[in-house]
Tab-separated table of C-alpha atoms and ligand atoms in Angstrom:
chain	number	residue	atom	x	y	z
A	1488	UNK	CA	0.000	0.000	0.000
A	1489	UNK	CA	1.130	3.512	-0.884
A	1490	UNK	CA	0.167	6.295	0.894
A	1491	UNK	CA	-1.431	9.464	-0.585
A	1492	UNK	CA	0.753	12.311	1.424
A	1493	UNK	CA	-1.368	15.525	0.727
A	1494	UNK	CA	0.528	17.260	3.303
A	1495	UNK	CA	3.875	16.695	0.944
A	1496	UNK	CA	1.544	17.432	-2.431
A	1497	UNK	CA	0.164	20.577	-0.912
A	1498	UNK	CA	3.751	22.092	-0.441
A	1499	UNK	CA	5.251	20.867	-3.483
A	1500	UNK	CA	2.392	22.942	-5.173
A	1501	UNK	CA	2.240	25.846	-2.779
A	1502	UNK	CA	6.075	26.331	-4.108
A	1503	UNK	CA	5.603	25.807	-7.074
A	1504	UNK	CA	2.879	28.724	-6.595
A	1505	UNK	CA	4.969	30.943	-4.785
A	1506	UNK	CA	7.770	30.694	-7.969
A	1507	UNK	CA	4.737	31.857	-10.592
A	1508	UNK	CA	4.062	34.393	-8.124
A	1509	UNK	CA	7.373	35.459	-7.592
A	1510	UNK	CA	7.977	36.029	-11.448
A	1511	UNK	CA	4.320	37.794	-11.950
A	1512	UNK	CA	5.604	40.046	-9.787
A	1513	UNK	CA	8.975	40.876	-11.216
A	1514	UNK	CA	7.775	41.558	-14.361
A	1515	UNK	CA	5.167	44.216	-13.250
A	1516	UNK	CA	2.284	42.616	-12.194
A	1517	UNK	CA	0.483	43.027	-9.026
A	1518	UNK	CA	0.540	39.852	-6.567
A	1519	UNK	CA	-2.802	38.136	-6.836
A	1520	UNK	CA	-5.524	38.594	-4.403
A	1521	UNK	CA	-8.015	36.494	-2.544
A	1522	UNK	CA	-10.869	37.892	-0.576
A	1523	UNK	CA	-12.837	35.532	1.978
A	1524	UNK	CA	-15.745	35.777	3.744
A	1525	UNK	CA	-17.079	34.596	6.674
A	1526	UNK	CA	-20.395	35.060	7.739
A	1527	UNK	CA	-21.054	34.596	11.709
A	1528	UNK	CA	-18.207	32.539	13.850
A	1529	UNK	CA	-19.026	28.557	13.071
A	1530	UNK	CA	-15.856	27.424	14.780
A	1531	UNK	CA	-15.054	24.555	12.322
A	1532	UNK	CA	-15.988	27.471	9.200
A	1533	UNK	CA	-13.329	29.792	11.076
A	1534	UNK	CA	-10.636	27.363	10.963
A	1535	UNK	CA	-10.761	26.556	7.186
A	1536	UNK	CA	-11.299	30.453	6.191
A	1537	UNK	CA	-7.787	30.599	9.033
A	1538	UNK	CA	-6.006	28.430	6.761
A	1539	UNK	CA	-7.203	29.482	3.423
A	1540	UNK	CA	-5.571	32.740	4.721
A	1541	UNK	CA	-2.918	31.850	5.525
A	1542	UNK	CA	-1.771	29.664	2.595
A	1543	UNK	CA	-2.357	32.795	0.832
A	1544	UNK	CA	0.395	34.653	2.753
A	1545	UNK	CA	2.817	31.458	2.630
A	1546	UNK	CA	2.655	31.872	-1.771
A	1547	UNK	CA	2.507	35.438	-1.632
A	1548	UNK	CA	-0.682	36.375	-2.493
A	1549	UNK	CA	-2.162	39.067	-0.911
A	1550	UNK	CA	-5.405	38.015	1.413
A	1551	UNK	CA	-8.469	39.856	2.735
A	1552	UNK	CA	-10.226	38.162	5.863
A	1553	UNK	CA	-14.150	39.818	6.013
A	1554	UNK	CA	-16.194	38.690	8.538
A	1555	UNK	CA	-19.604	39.280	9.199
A	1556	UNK	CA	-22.317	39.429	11.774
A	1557	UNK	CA	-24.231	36.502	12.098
A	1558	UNK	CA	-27.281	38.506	11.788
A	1559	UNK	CA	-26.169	40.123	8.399
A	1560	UNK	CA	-29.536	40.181	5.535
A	1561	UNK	CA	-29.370	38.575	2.581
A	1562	UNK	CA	-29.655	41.978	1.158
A	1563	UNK	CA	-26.643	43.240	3.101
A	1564	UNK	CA	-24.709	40.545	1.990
A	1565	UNK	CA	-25.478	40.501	-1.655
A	1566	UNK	CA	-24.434	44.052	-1.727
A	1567	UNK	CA	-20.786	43.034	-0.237
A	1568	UNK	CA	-20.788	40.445	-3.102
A	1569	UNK	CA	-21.574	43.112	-5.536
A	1570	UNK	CA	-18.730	44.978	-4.641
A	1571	UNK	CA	-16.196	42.573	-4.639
A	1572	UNK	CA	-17.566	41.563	-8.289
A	1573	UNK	CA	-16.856	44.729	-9.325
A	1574	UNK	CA	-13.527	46.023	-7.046
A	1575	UNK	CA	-10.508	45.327	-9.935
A	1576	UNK	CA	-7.781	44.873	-6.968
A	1577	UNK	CA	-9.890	41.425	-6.090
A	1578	UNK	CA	-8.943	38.450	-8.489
A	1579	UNK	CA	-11.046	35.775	-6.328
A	1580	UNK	CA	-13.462	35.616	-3.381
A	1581	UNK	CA	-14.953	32.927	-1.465
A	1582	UNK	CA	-18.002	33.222	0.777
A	1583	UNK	CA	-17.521	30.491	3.420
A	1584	UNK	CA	-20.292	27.522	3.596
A	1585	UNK	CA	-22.297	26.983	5.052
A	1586	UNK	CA	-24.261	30.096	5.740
A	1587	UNK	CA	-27.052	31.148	8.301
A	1588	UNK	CA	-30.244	29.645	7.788
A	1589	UNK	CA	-32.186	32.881	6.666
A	1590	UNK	CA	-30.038	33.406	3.749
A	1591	UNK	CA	-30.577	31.415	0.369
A	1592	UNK	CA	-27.476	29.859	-0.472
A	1593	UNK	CA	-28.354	29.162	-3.874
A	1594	UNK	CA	-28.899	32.675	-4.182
A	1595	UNK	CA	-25.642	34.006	-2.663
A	1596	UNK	CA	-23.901	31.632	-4.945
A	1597	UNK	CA	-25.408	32.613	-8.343
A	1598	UNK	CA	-24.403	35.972	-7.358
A	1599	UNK	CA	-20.614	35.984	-7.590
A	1600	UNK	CA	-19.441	36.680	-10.652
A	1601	UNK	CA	-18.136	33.371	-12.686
A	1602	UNK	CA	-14.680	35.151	-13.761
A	1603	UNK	CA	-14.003	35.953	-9.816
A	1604	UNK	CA	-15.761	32.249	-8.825
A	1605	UNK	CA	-12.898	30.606	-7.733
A	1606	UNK	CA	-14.723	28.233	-5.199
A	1607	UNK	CA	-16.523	26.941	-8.896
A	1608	UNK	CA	-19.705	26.819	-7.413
A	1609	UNK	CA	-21.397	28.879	-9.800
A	1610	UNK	CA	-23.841	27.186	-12.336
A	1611	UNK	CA	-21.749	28.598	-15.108
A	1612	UNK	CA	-18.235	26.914	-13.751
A	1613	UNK	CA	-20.043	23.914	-12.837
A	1614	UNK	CA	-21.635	23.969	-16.552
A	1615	UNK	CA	-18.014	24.763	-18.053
A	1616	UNK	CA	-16.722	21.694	-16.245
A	1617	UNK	CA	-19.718	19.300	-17.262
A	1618	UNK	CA	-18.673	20.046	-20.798
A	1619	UNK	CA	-15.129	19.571	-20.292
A	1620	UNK	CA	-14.146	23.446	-21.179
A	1621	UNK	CA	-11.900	25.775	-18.998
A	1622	UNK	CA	-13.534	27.465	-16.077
A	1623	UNK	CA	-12.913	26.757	-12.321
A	1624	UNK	CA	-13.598	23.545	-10.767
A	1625	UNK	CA	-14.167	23.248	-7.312
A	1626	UNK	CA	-11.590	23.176	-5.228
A	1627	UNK	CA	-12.236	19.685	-3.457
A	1628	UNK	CA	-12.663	17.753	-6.523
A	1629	UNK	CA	-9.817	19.531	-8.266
A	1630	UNK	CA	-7.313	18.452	-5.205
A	1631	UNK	CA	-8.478	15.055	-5.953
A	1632	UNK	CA	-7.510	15.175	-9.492
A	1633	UNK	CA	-3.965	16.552	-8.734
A	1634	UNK	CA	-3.307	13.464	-6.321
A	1635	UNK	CA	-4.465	10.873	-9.001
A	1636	UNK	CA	-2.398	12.814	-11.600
A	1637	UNK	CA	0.796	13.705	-9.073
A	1638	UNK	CA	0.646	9.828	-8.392
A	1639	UNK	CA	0.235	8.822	-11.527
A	1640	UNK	CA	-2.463	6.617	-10.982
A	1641	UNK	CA	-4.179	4.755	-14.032
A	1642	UNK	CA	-7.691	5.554	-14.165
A	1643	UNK	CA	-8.291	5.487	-17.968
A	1644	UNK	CA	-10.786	2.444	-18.404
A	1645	UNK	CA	-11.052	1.939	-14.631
A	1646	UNK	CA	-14.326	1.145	-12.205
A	1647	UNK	CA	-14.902	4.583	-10.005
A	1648	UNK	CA	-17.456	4.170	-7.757
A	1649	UNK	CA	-17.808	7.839	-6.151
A	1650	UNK	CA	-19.638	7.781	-2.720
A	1651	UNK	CA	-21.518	11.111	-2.172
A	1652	UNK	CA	-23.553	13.457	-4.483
A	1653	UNK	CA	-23.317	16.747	-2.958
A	1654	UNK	CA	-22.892	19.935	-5.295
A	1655	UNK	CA	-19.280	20.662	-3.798
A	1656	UNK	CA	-17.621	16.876	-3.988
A	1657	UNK	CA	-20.062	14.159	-5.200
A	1658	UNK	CA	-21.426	15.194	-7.767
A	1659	UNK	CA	-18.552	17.282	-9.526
A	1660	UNK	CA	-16.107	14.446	-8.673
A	1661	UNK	CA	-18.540	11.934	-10.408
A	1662	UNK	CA	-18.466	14.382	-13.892
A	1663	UNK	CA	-14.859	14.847	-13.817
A	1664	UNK	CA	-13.780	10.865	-13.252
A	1665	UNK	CA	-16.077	10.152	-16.437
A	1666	UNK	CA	-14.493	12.943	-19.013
A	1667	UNK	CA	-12.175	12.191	-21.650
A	1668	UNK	CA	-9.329	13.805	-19.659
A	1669	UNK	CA	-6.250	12.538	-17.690
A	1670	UNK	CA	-7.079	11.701	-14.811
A	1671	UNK	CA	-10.436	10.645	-16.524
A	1672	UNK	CA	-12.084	7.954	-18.674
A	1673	UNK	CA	-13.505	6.129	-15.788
A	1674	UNK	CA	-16.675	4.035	-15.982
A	1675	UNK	CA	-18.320	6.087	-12.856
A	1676	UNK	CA	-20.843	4.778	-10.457
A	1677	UNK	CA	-22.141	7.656	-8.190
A	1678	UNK	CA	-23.649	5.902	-4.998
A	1679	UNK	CA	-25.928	8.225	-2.133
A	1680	UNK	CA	-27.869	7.598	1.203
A	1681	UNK	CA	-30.731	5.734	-1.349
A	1682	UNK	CA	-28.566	3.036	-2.829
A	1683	UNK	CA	-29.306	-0.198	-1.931
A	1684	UNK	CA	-26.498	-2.588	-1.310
A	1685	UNK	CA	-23.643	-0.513	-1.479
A	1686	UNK	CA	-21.355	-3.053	-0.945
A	1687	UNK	CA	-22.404	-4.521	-4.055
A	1688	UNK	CA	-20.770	-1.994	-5.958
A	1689	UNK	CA	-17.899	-0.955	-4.097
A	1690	UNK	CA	-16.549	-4.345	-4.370
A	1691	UNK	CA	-16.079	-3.980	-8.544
A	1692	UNK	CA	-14.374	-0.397	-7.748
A	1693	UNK	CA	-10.997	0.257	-8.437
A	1694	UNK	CA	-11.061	3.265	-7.419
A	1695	UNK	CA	-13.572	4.456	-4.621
A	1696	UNK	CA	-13.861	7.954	-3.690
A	1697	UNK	CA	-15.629	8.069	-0.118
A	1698	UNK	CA	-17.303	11.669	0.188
A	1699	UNK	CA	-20.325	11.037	2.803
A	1700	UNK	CA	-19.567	12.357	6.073
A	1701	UNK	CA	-19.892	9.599	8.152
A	1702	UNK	CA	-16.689	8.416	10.139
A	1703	UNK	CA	-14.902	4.795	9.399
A	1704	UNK	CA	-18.083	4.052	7.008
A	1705	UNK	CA	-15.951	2.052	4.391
A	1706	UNK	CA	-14.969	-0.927	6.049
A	1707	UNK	CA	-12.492	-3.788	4.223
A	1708	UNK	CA	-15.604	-5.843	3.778
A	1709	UNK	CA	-16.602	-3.546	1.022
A	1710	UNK	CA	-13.203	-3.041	-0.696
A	1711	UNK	CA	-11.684	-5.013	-3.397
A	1712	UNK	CA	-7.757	-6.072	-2.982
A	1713	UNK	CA	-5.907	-3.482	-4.443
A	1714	UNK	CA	-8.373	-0.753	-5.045
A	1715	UNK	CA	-7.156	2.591	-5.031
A	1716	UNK	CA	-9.166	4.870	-2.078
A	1717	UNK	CA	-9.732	8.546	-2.041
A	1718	UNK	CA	-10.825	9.569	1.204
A	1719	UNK	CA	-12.996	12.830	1.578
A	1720	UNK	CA	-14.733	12.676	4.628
A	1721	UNK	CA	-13.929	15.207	7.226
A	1722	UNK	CA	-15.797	14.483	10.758
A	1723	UNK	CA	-15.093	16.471	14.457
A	1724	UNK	CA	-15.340	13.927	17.095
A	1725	UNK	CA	-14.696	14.885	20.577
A	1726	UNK	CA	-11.650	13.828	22.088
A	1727	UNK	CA	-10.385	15.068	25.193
A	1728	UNK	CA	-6.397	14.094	25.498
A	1729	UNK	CA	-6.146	16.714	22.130
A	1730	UNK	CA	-5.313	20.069	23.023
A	1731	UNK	CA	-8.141	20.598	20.647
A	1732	UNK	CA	-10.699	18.562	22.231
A	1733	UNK	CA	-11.608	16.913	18.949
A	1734	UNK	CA	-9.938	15.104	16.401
A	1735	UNK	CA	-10.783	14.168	12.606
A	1736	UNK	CA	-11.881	11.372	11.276
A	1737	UNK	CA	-12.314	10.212	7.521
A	1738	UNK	CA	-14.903	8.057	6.233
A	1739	UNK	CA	-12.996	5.254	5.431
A	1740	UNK	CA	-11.719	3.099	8.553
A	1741	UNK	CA	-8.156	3.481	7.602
A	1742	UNK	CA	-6.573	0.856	10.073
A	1743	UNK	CA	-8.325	-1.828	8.347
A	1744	UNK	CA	-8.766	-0.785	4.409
A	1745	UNK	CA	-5.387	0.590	4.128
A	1746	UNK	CA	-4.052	-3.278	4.702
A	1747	UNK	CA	-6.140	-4.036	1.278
A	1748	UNK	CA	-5.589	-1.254	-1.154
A	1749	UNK	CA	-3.363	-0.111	-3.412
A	1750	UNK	CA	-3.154	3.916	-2.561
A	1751	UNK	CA	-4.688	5.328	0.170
A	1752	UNK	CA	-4.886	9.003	1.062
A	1753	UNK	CA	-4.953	9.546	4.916
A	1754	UNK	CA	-7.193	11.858	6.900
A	1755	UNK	CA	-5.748	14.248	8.289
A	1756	UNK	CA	-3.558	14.818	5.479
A	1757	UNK	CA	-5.502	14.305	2.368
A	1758	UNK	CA	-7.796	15.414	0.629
A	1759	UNK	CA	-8.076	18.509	3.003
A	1760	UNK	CA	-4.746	19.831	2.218
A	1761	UNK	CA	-5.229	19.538	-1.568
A	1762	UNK	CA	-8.559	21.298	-1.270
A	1763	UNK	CA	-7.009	24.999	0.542
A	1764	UNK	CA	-4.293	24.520	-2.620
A	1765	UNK	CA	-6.330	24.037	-5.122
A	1766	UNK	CA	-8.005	27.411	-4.370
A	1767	UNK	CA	-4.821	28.932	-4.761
A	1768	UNK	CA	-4.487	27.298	-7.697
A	1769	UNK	CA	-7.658	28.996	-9.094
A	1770	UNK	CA	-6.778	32.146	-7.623
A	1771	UNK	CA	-3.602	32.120	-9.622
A	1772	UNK	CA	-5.583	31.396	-12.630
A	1773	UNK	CA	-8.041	34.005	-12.037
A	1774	UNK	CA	-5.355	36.943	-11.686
A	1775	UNK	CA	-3.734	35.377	-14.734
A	1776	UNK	CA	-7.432	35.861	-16.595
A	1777	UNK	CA	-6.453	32.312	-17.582
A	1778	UNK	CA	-10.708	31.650	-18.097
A	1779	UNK	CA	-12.451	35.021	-18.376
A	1780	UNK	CA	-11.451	38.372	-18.917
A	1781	UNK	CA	-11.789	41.392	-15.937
A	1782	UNK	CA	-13.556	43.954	-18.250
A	1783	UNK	CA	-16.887	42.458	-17.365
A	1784	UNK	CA	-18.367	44.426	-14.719
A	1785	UNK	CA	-21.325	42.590	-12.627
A	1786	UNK	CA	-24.380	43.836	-10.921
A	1787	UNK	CA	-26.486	42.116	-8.898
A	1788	UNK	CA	-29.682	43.277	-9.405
A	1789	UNK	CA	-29.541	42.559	-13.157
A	1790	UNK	CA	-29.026	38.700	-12.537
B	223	NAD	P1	-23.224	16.345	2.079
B	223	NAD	O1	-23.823	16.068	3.412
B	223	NAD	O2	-23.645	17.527	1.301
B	223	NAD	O3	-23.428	15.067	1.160
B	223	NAD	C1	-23.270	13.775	1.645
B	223	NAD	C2	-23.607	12.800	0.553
B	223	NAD	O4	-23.423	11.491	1.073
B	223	NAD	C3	-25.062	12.889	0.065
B	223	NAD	O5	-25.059	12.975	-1.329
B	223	NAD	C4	-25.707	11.597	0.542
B	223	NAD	O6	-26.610	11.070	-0.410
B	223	NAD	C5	-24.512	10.677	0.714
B	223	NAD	N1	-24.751	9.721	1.789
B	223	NAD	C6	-25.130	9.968	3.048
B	223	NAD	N2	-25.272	8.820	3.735
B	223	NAD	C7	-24.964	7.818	2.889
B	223	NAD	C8	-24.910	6.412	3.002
B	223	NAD	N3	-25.207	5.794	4.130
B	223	NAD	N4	-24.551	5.696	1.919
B	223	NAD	C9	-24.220	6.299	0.754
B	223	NAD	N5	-24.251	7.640	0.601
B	223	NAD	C10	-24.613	8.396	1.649
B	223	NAD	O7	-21.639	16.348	2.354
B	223	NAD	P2	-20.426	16.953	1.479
B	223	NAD	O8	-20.436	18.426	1.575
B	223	NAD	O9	-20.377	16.292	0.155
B	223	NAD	O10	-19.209	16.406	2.354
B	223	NAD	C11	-19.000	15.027	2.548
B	223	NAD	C12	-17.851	14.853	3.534
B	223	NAD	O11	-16.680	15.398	2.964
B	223	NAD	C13	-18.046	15.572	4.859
B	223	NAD	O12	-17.404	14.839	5.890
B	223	NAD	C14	-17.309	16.873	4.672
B	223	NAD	O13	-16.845	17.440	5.881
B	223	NAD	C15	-16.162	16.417	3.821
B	223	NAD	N6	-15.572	17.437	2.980
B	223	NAD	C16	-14.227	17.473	2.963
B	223	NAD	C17	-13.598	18.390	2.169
B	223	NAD	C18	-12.104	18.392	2.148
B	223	NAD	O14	-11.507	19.375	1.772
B	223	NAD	N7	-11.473	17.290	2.511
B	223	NAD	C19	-14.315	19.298	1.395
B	223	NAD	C20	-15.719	19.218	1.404
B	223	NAD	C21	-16.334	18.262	2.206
């Protein structure tokens, strides 16, 4: 078995970063920029806008923290969406999920501009990717990619069986494993909560992709010898000798499954790691107007 290290991915790429950045800079260009926003003080939300931050400072880019009340309208918070779409010195923003229940999500999302989208949750990104034509794709599913390719694990003609459908990981993850693209050309399977029998199919899988949420789910029961496993899965449990009081667990039971596969990628460590740096990534691509051009201005109320 041979183990996934995100941890040594993530700063092979964040150099790699830092290099492009460097040279942007030296020949006249302004370093890019990445604004993120919080909205209220979810402790869990807090630490992953803490280290999206703060990857940005370790490449070079410059980073904007803006946090909001809790008790912020939707109103109030399209308008600070509005002018981030249109403020030229921002190359990317991120509004933090998820958000207070009395604000549409859907609605928040469709409101950030594609071109300064670099989470890729906008219908037009997620559109660009389902056809297989350059946009941003979202960040979690795009780390995943970089660790098959980085690897170079074989998944032309392979069985992916992709656990999860959400918007942000499932469901993208599911599109991308199927196009004709390297990493790509898998046959996919997409299970969810209303499959019956999962087992059933995560015993053909050579690769599995676990994105559920629910700690140690995959047991070696339900893997094949030698199946490559992504894990995605990203659980607080209490535990009170961390200084912490919680650690993370995955969603595959790693102690057991890691004895049968081929390529594991360990949580913490993983997936999480590639996810903050492939935000960067699309940062980088966004001040390099690698997908869109800046000279479209955005207004909300016209959407
Ligand atoms: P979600 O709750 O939106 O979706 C969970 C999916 O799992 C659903 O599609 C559901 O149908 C499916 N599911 C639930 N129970 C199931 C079952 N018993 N059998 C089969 N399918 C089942 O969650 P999400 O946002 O996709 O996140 C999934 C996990 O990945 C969470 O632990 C989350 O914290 C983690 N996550 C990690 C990263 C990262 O950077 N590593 C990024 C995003 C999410």
């Amino acid at each position: 078995m041979q183990l996934i290290d995100g941890k040594k991915l993530a700063q092979e790429i964040k150099i790699e970063i830092a290099d492009e950045v460097k040279k942007m800079v030296m020949s006249g260009k302004r370093t890019p920029h990445l604004v993120a926003v919080l909205v209220g003080d979810d402790g869990a939300s807090r630490t992953y806008v803490n280290s999206k931050v703060k990857s940005c400072e370790e490449v070079g880019f410059k980073s904007t923290f803006i946090r909001l009340e809790r008790d912020i309208t939707e109103n109030e918070l399209l308008a600070q969406i509005n002018t981030l779409n249109n403020d030229d010195a921002v190359d990317g923003f991120i509004i933090q999920l998820p958000l207070p229940k009395h604000i549409d999500e859907e609605k928040i999302l469709l409101a950030i501009a594609p071109e300064k989208d670099v989470d890729g949750f906008h219908p037009t990104n997620v559109g660009r990717m389902t056809l297989n034509l350059p946009g941003y794709i979202s960040a979690t599913p795009k780390g995943i990619l970089e660790m098959l390719n980085r690897y170079n694990i074989e998944t032309e003609g392979k069985h992916c069986v992709v656990i999860g459908r959400s918007n942000i990981v499932g469901l993208p993850m599911s599109l991308l494993m199927q196009r004709r693209s390297k990493p790509g050309n898998c046959t996919v399977t997409i299970c969810h909560s209303k499959t019956n029998d999962l087992s059933k199919y995560t015993l053909q899988a050579d690769i599995i992709i676990a994105a559920l949420g629910k700690p140690k789910f995959l047991t070696a029961d339900m893997v094949k010898k030698g199946a490559v496993v992504i894990d995605v899965g990203i659980t607080r449990v209490d535990d009170p000798s961390k200084k912490s009081g919680f650690k993370l667990l995955g969603d595959v039971d790693f102690e057991h499954v890691s004895k049968k596969c081929s390529y594991i990628s360990p949580v913490p460590g993983g997936v999480g790691l590639m996810t903050v740096v492939s935000l960067l990534q699309n940062t980088l691509s966004a001040a390099k107007e690698e997908f869109y051009a800046k000279s479209m201005s955005f207004d909300v109320d016209n959407l």
